[in-house]
Amino acid sequence: MPMPGNGTTKQLPGCEACFARVNRGLCGDCQPGSPCAVASYKTADREYKVGQDLFSLGEPCDSIFNLLEGWVILYNILDDGRRQILHFALPGAVLGFHPGGGAMMTYGAQALTDIVVSTIPHKALQPIVSQQPEFGLRLAWLVARDCTLAYDRLTSIGRHSARERVAHLLLKLFVRCRAQWPGSHIEEMNLPLTQEDIGDATGLTFVHVNRVLRDLRKDRILEFHYRRLRILDPDKLVDVAGLDPQLVMSWIR
């Protein structure tokens, strides 16, 4: 668990303006005006700069982190120093939840952008759920959602070609981001990834990722340049990614 000083504290907002409620977070099911069981247990929201770890591989973690703003990568480091990105967490995600509570973490979590998180001690979860049972269901739903996304990407890494893996990853991130822009039909977005990040997430070398992105641009399917993603042909991208359109819609829901 990050020690004081690893992030800066931020004034707690009122319940009506809390990002954990308005940004599909842990309090997303709270009704306006209802008592907030979480408020008396969570600490002040904490800010982390890009590159800072919320927790590292092998560290004990006795709190959960509700990501309110920014992007986080979950990662593992192999003995030879190679990195595998396991998952990209977007606002609303819950990080650090472990059924053992305080057990050693089997992966690390690092800020991909500047982020804001809300922190709740593991020991507070039982009393919160006792007071507000829907909180427990919400927590289970958020964890299950990210597991489903991770399983889907694991399948892609294990069975897709390099072209399919890159298309699958970029399409998934684009759709997940756009789900947080209600009513938006923009086919372009800032994507805070480097080609190295894409390689670490898909199991490909930098050279291979560069070649795939060049081919996708040449085929007028998408452009990814200087961390900006532009979808040129959504239908072709879905085909290349080897995805059922209904599955794409399920990510939004």
mmCIF file of C-alpha atoms in Angstrom:
data_model
loop_
_atom_site.group_PDB
_atom_site.id
_atom_site.type_symbol
_atom_site.label_atom_id
_atom_site.label_comp_id
_atom_site.label_asym_id
_atom_site.label_seq_id
_atom_site.Cartn_x
_atom_site.Cartn_y
_atom_site.Cartn_z
ATOM 1 C CA MET A 1 0.000 0.000 0.000
ATOM 2 C CA PRO A 2 1.399 3.449 -0.838
ATOM 3 C CA MET A 3 2.763 5.233 2.192
ATOM 4 C CA PRO A 4 1.913 8.888 2.887
ATOM 5 C CA GLY A 5 3.891 11.079 0.517
ATOM 6 C CA ASN A 6 3.563 8.758 -2.506
ATOM 7 C CA GLY A 7 0.536 10.759 -3.556
ATOM 8 C CA THR A 8 -1.006 14.085 -2.636
ATOM 9 C CA THR A 9 -4.326 14.345 -0.844
ATOM 10 C CA LYS A 10 -7.298 16.065 -2.392
ATOM 11 C CA GLN A 11 -10.306 17.659 -0.701
ATOM 12 C CA LEU A 12 -13.189 15.221 -0.355
ATOM 13 C CA PRO A 13 -16.142 16.356 -2.503
ATOM 14 C CA GLY A 14 -19.715 16.307 -1.292
ATOM 15 C CA CYS A 15 -21.679 13.136 -2.019
ATOM 16 C CA GLU A 16 -23.603 14.753 -4.878
ATOM 17 C CA ALA A 17 -20.378 15.694 -6.684
ATOM 18 C CA CYS A 18 -18.300 12.638 -5.736
ATOM 19 C CA PHE A 19 -16.671 11.043 -8.781
ATOM 20 C CA ALA A 20 -17.229 7.595 -7.225
ATOM 21 C CA ARG A 21 -20.937 8.224 -7.840
ATOM 22 C CA VAL A 22 -21.022 10.223 -11.055
ATOM 23 C CA ASN A 23 -18.276 8.327 -12.918
ATOM 24 C CA ARG A 24 -19.643 4.774 -12.676
ATOM 25 C CA GLY A 25 -17.546 4.076 -9.582
ATOM 26 C CA LEU A 26 -18.217 2.225 -6.353
ATOM 27 C CA CYS A 27 -21.069 4.552 -5.414
ATOM 28 C CA GLY A 28 -22.624 4.495 -8.882
ATOM 29 C CA ASP A 29 -25.864 2.997 -7.537
ATOM 30 C CA CYS A 30 -26.276 5.505 -4.699
ATOM 31 C CA GLN A 31 -29.471 7.525 -4.817
ATOM 32 C CA PRO A 32 -29.274 11.324 -4.376
ATOM 33 C CA GLY A 33 -29.964 12.254 -0.783
ATOM 34 C CA SER A 34 -29.373 8.745 0.583
ATOM 35 C CA PRO A 35 -26.891 8.333 3.473
ATOM 36 C CA CYS A 36 -23.373 7.488 2.337
ATOM 37 C CA ALA A 37 -21.897 4.550 4.271
ATOM 38 C CA VAL A 38 -18.563 4.937 2.468
ATOM 39 C CA ALA A 39 -17.877 8.543 3.474
ATOM 40 C CA SER A 40 -17.038 7.755 7.086
ATOM 41 C CA TYR A 41 -14.489 5.078 6.144
ATOM 42 C CA LYS A 42 -12.637 6.317 3.077
ATOM 43 C CA THR A 43 -9.627 8.598 3.267
ATOM 44 C CA ALA A 44 -9.225 11.852 1.356
ATOM 45 C CA ASP A 45 -8.920 11.350 -2.375
ATOM 46 C CA ARG A 46 -5.284 10.974 -3.387
ATOM 47 C CA GLU A 47 -3.513 12.193 -6.517
ATOM 48 C CA TYR A 48 -0.679 10.274 -8.203
ATOM 49 C CA LYS A 49 1.538 11.488 -11.017
ATOM 50 C CA VAL A 50 2.171 9.499 -14.186
ATOM 51 C CA GLY A 51 4.606 6.646 -13.504
ATOM 52 C CA GLN A 52 3.883 6.365 -9.760
ATOM 53 C CA ASP A 53 2.842 2.984 -8.353
ATOM 54 C CA LEU A 54 -0.294 2.614 -6.244
ATOM 55 C CA PHE A 55 1.139 -0.734 -5.132
ATOM 56 C CA SER A 56 3.908 -2.990 -6.410
ATOM 57 C CA LEU A 57 4.323 -6.669 -7.109
ATOM 58 C CA GLY A 58 4.919 -8.563 -3.842
ATOM 59 C CA GLU A 59 3.732 -5.773 -1.545
ATOM 60 C CA PRO A 60 0.935 -6.260 0.988
ATOM 61 C CA CYS A 61 -2.130 -4.192 0.169
ATOM 62 C CA ASP A 62 -4.715 -3.513 2.871
ATOM 63 C CA SER A 63 -6.900 -1.048 0.950
ATOM 64 C CA ILE A 64 -8.896 -0.887 -2.244
ATOM 65 C CA PHE A 65 -8.564 2.009 -4.654
ATOM 66 C CA ASN A 66 -11.516 3.351 -6.618
ATOM 67 C CA LEU A 67 -10.077 5.052 -9.710
ATOM 68 C CA LEU A 68 -11.828 8.399 -10.122
ATOM 69 C CA GLU A 69 -9.758 10.134 -12.793
ATOM 70 C CA GLY A 70 -7.089 8.967 -15.233
ATOM 71 C CA TRP A 71 -5.729 5.616 -16.451
ATOM 72 C CA VAL A 72 -3.847 2.863 -14.583
ATOM 73 C CA ILE A 73 -2.017 -0.184 -15.903
ATOM 74 C CA LEU A 74 -1.896 -3.477 -14.041
ATOM 75 C CA TYR A 75 1.373 -5.197 -14.849
ATOM 76 C CA ASN A 76 3.788 -7.986 -14.040
ATOM 77 C CA ILE A 77 7.583 -8.031 -14.409
ATOM 78 C CA LEU A 78 9.417 -11.189 -15.461
ATOM 79 C CA ASP A 79 12.776 -12.227 -14.033
ATOM 80 C CA ASP A 80 14.601 -10.891 -17.110
ATOM 81 C CA GLY A 81 12.945 -7.488 -16.775
ATOM 82 C CA ARG A 82 10.308 -7.869 -19.478
ATOM 83 C CA ARG A 83 6.928 -6.346 -18.628
ATOM 84 C CA GLN A 84 3.479 -7.759 -19.328
ATOM 85 C CA ILE A 85 0.571 -5.340 -19.121
ATOM 86 C CA LEU A 86 -2.341 -7.341 -17.740
ATOM 87 C CA HIS A 87 -5.099 -4.750 -17.912
ATOM 88 C CA PHE A 88 -5.862 -1.090 -18.511
ATOM 89 C CA ALA A 89 -8.033 0.362 -15.734
ATOM 90 C CA LEU A 90 -10.257 3.323 -16.586
ATOM 91 C CA PRO A 91 -12.258 5.629 -14.286
ATOM 92 C CA GLY A 92 -14.698 3.635 -12.173
ATOM 93 C CA ALA A 93 -12.380 0.637 -11.759
ATOM 94 C CA VAL A 94 -11.580 -0.904 -8.361
ATOM 95 C CA LEU A 95 -7.928 -1.784 -7.765
ATOM 96 C CA GLY A 96 -6.217 -3.708 -4.989
ATOM 97 C CA PHE A 97 -9.192 -5.846 -3.984
ATOM 98 C CA HIS A 98 -7.905 -9.182 -2.712
ATOM 99 C CA PRO A 99 -10.053 -11.892 -1.113
ATOM 100 C CA GLY A 100 -7.305 -12.510 1.444
ATOM 101 C CA GLY A 101 -7.188 -8.889 2.557
ATOM 102 C CA GLY A 102 -3.610 -7.757 3.118
ATOM 103 C CA ALA A 103 -2.130 -10.630 1.105
ATOM 104 C CA MET A 104 0.885 -10.026 -1.116
ATOM 105 C CA MET A 105 -0.073 -8.551 -4.478
ATOM 106 C CA THR A 106 0.647 -10.745 -7.488
ATOM 107 C CA TYR A 107 0.778 -7.743 -9.833
ATOM 108 C CA GLY A 108 1.553 -4.024 -9.694
ATOM 109 C CA ALA A 109 -0.591 -0.981 -10.474
ATOM 110 C CA GLN A 110 0.989 2.099 -12.026
ATOM 111 C CA ALA A 111 -0.459 5.440 -13.093
ATOM 112 C CA LEU A 112 -0.408 5.672 -16.897
ATOM 113 C CA THR A 113 -1.589 9.278 -16.615
ATOM 114 C CA ASP A 114 -2.005 11.617 -13.664
ATOM 115 C CA ILE A 115 -4.758 9.996 -11.598
ATOM 116 C CA VAL A 116 -7.057 10.501 -8.613
ATOM 117 C CA VAL A 117 -8.133 7.574 -6.434
ATOM 118 C CA SER A 118 -10.382 7.135 -3.437
ATOM 119 C CA THR A 119 -9.007 4.740 -0.806
ATOM 120 C CA ILE A 120 -11.005 2.424 1.468
ATOM 121 C CA PRO A 121 -9.328 0.033 3.962
ATOM 122 C CA HIS A 122 -10.158 -3.643 3.472
ATOM 123 C CA LYS A 123 -11.237 -3.848 7.113
ATOM 124 C CA ALA A 124 -13.962 -1.273 6.411
ATOM 125 C CA LEU A 125 -15.638 -3.319 3.659
ATOM 126 C CA GLN A 126 -17.655 -5.567 5.982
ATOM 127 C CA PRO A 127 -19.206 -2.725 8.032
ATOM 128 C CA ILE A 128 -19.928 -0.761 4.836
ATOM 129 C CA VAL A 129 -21.707 -3.729 3.267
ATOM 130 C CA SER A 130 -23.648 -4.317 6.496
ATOM 131 C CA GLN A 131 -24.964 -0.758 6.347
ATOM 132 C CA GLN A 132 -25.369 -0.633 2.563
ATOM 133 C CA PRO A 133 -25.733 -4.113 0.972
ATOM 134 C CA GLU A 134 -25.915 -2.694 -2.552
ATOM 135 C CA PHE A 135 -22.312 -1.517 -2.111
ATOM 136 C CA GLY A 136 -21.189 -5.159 -1.951
ATOM 137 C CA LEU A 137 -23.066 -5.979 -5.138
ATOM 138 C CA ARG A 138 -21.562 -2.955 -6.843
ATOM 139 C CA LEU A 139 -18.043 -3.988 -5.796
ATOM 140 C CA ALA A 140 -18.618 -7.530 -7.074
ATOM 141 C CA TRP A 141 -19.961 -6.164 -10.370
ATOM 142 C CA LEU A 142 -16.966 -3.890 -10.923
ATOM 143 C CA VAL A 143 -14.458 -6.660 -10.184
ATOM 144 C CA ALA A 144 -16.356 -9.140 -12.385
ATOM 145 C CA ARG A 145 -16.509 -6.619 -15.241
ATOM 146 C CA ASP A 146 -12.743 -6.154 -15.254
ATOM 147 C CA CYS A 147 -12.200 -9.926 -15.030
ATOM 148 C CA THR A 148 -14.396 -10.399 -18.093
ATOM 149 C CA LEU A 149 -12.406 -7.787 -20.014
ATOM 150 C CA ALA A 150 -9.133 -9.411 -18.948
ATOM 151 C CA TYR A 151 -10.312 -12.907 -19.977
ATOM 152 C CA ASP A 152 -11.342 -11.593 -23.376
ATOM 153 C CA ARG A 153 -7.933 -10.006 -23.957
ATOM 154 C CA LEU A 154 -6.144 -13.149 -22.757
ATOM 155 C CA THR A 155 -8.016 -15.072 -25.447
ATOM 156 C CA SER A 156 -6.902 -12.510 -28.012
ATOM 157 C CA ILE A 157 -3.237 -12.784 -26.983
ATOM 158 C CA GLY A 158 -3.366 -16.583 -27.039
ATOM 159 C CA ARG A 159 -5.235 -17.105 -30.312
ATOM 160 C CA HIS A 160 -5.104 -13.981 -32.488
ATOM 161 C CA SER A 161 -2.525 -12.938 -35.052
ATOM 162 C CA ALA A 162 -0.427 -9.829 -34.382
ATOM 163 C CA ARG A 163 -2.732 -7.706 -36.567
ATOM 164 C CA GLU A 164 -5.817 -9.014 -34.741
ATOM 165 C CA ARG A 165 -4.269 -8.460 -31.300
ATOM 166 C CA VAL A 166 -3.449 -4.804 -31.949
ATOM 167 C CA ALA A 167 -6.838 -4.131 -33.553
ATOM 168 C CA HIS A 168 -8.604 -5.884 -30.677
ATOM 169 C CA LEU A 169 -6.764 -3.870 -28.016
ATOM 170 C CA LEU A 170 -7.275 -0.477 -29.667
ATOM 171 C CA LEU A 171 -10.931 -1.142 -30.450
ATOM 172 C CA LYS A 172 -11.608 -2.305 -26.898
ATOM 173 C CA LEU A 173 -9.985 0.772 -25.361
ATOM 174 C CA PHE A 174 -11.756 3.092 -27.789
ATOM 175 C CA VAL A 175 -15.185 1.623 -27.027
ATOM 176 C CA ARG A 176 -14.591 1.588 -23.264
ATOM 177 C CA CYS A 177 -13.528 5.237 -23.339
ATOM 178 C CA ARG A 178 -16.401 6.341 -25.510
ATOM 179 C CA ALA A 179 -18.847 4.648 -23.155
ATOM 180 C CA GLN A 180 -17.903 7.419 -20.725
ATOM 181 C CA TRP A 181 -18.838 10.135 -23.241
ATOM 182 C CA PRO A 182 -22.661 9.845 -23.417
ATOM 183 C CA GLY A 183 -24.043 10.836 -26.797
ATOM 184 C CA SER A 184 -20.616 11.200 -28.421
ATOM 185 C CA HIS A 185 -20.080 9.988 -31.978
ATOM 186 C CA ILE A 186 -16.488 11.159 -32.350
ATOM 187 C CA GLU A 187 -14.193 8.583 -33.993
ATOM 188 C CA GLU A 188 -10.999 10.161 -32.637
ATOM 189 C CA MET A 189 -9.512 10.317 -29.140
ATOM 190 C CA ASN A 190 -6.348 10.867 -27.153
ATOM 191 C CA LEU A 191 -5.048 7.424 -26.169
ATOM 192 C CA PRO A 192 -2.304 7.688 -23.505
ATOM 193 C CA LEU A 193 -0.303 4.700 -24.791
ATOM 194 C CA THR A 194 3.040 4.354 -26.502
ATOM 195 C CA GLN A 195 3.865 1.663 -29.034
ATOM 196 C CA GLU A 196 5.918 0.031 -26.280
ATOM 197 C CA ASP A 197 2.790 -0.110 -24.089
ATOM 198 C CA ILE A 198 0.869 -1.731 -26.934
ATOM 199 C CA GLY A 199 3.663 -4.290 -27.322
ATOM 200 C CA ASP A 200 3.709 -5.067 -23.598
ATOM 201 C CA ALA A 201 -0.062 -5.535 -23.653
ATOM 202 C CA THR A 202 -0.137 -7.782 -26.730
ATOM 203 C CA GLY A 203 3.111 -9.746 -26.342
ATOM 204 C CA LEU A 204 4.661 -8.173 -29.458
ATOM 205 C CA THR A 205 7.947 -6.380 -30.062
ATOM 206 C CA PHE A 206 8.099 -2.653 -30.746
ATOM 207 C CA VAL A 207 9.111 -3.382 -34.356
ATOM 208 C CA HIS A 208 6.163 -5.724 -34.855
ATOM 209 C CA VAL A 209 3.690 -3.239 -33.363
ATOM 210 C CA ASN A 210 5.051 -0.491 -35.598
ATOM 211 C CA ARG A 211 4.621 -2.676 -38.666
ATOM 212 C CA VAL A 212 1.037 -3.604 -37.760
ATOM 213 C CA LEU A 213 0.063 0.029 -37.119
ATOM 214 C CA ARG A 214 1.609 1.036 -40.436
ATOM 215 C CA ASP A 215 -0.388 -1.636 -42.262
ATOM 216 C CA LEU A 216 -3.651 -0.653 -40.532
ATOM 217 C CA ARG A 217 -3.050 2.959 -41.549
ATOM 218 C CA LYS A 218 -2.213 1.928 -45.127
ATOM 219 C CA ASP A 219 -5.455 -0.082 -45.299
ATOM 220 C CA ARG A 220 -7.392 2.992 -44.078
ATOM 221 C CA ILE A 221 -8.693 1.212 -40.977
ATOM 222 C CA LEU A 222 -7.149 3.344 -38.210
ATOM 223 C CA GLU A 223 -4.378 5.792 -37.457
ATOM 224 C CA PHE A 224 -2.380 5.887 -34.231
ATOM 225 C CA HIS A 225 0.184 8.651 -34.039
ATOM 226 C CA TYR A 226 1.634 10.564 -31.092
ATOM 227 C CA ARG A 227 -0.883 8.982 -28.678
ATOM 228 C CA ARG A 228 -3.865 9.957 -30.787
ATOM 229 C CA LEU A 229 -6.170 7.245 -32.151
ATOM 230 C CA ARG A 230 -8.433 7.859 -35.121
ATOM 231 C CA ILE A 231 -10.853 5.206 -36.344
ATOM 232 C CA LEU A 232 -11.124 5.460 -40.144
ATOM 233 C CA ASP A 233 -13.367 2.449 -40.817
ATOM 234 C CA PRO A 234 -15.170 1.086 -37.702
ATOM 235 C CA ASP A 235 -16.721 -1.874 -39.530
ATOM 236 C CA LYS A 236 -13.390 -3.050 -40.925
ATOM 237 C CA LEU A 237 -11.782 -2.597 -37.512
ATOM 238 C CA VAL A 238 -14.400 -4.852 -35.906
ATOM 239 C CA ASP A 239 -13.744 -7.451 -38.630
ATOM 240 C CA VAL A 240 -9.955 -7.303 -38.217
ATOM 241 C CA ALA A 241 -10.277 -7.565 -34.428
ATOM 242 C CA GLY A 242 -12.346 -10.724 -34.919
ATOM 243 C CA LEU A 243 -15.118 -9.489 -32.655
ATOM 244 C CA ASP A 244 -18.847 -10.010 -32.473
ATOM 245 C CA PRO A 245 -20.486 -6.527 -32.578
ATOM 246 C CA GLN A 246 -22.760 -7.621 -29.717
ATOM 247 C CA LEU A 247 -19.682 -8.242 -27.572
ATOM 248 C CA VAL A 248 -18.456 -4.741 -28.367
ATOM 249 C CA MET A 249 -21.795 -3.351 -27.157
ATOM 250 C CA SER A 250 -21.546 -5.395 -23.947
ATOM 251 C CA TRP A 251 -18.375 -3.474 -23.024
ATOM 252 C CA ILE A 252 -20.396 -0.263 -23.120
ATOM 253 C CA ARG A 253 -23.113 -1.689 -20.881
#
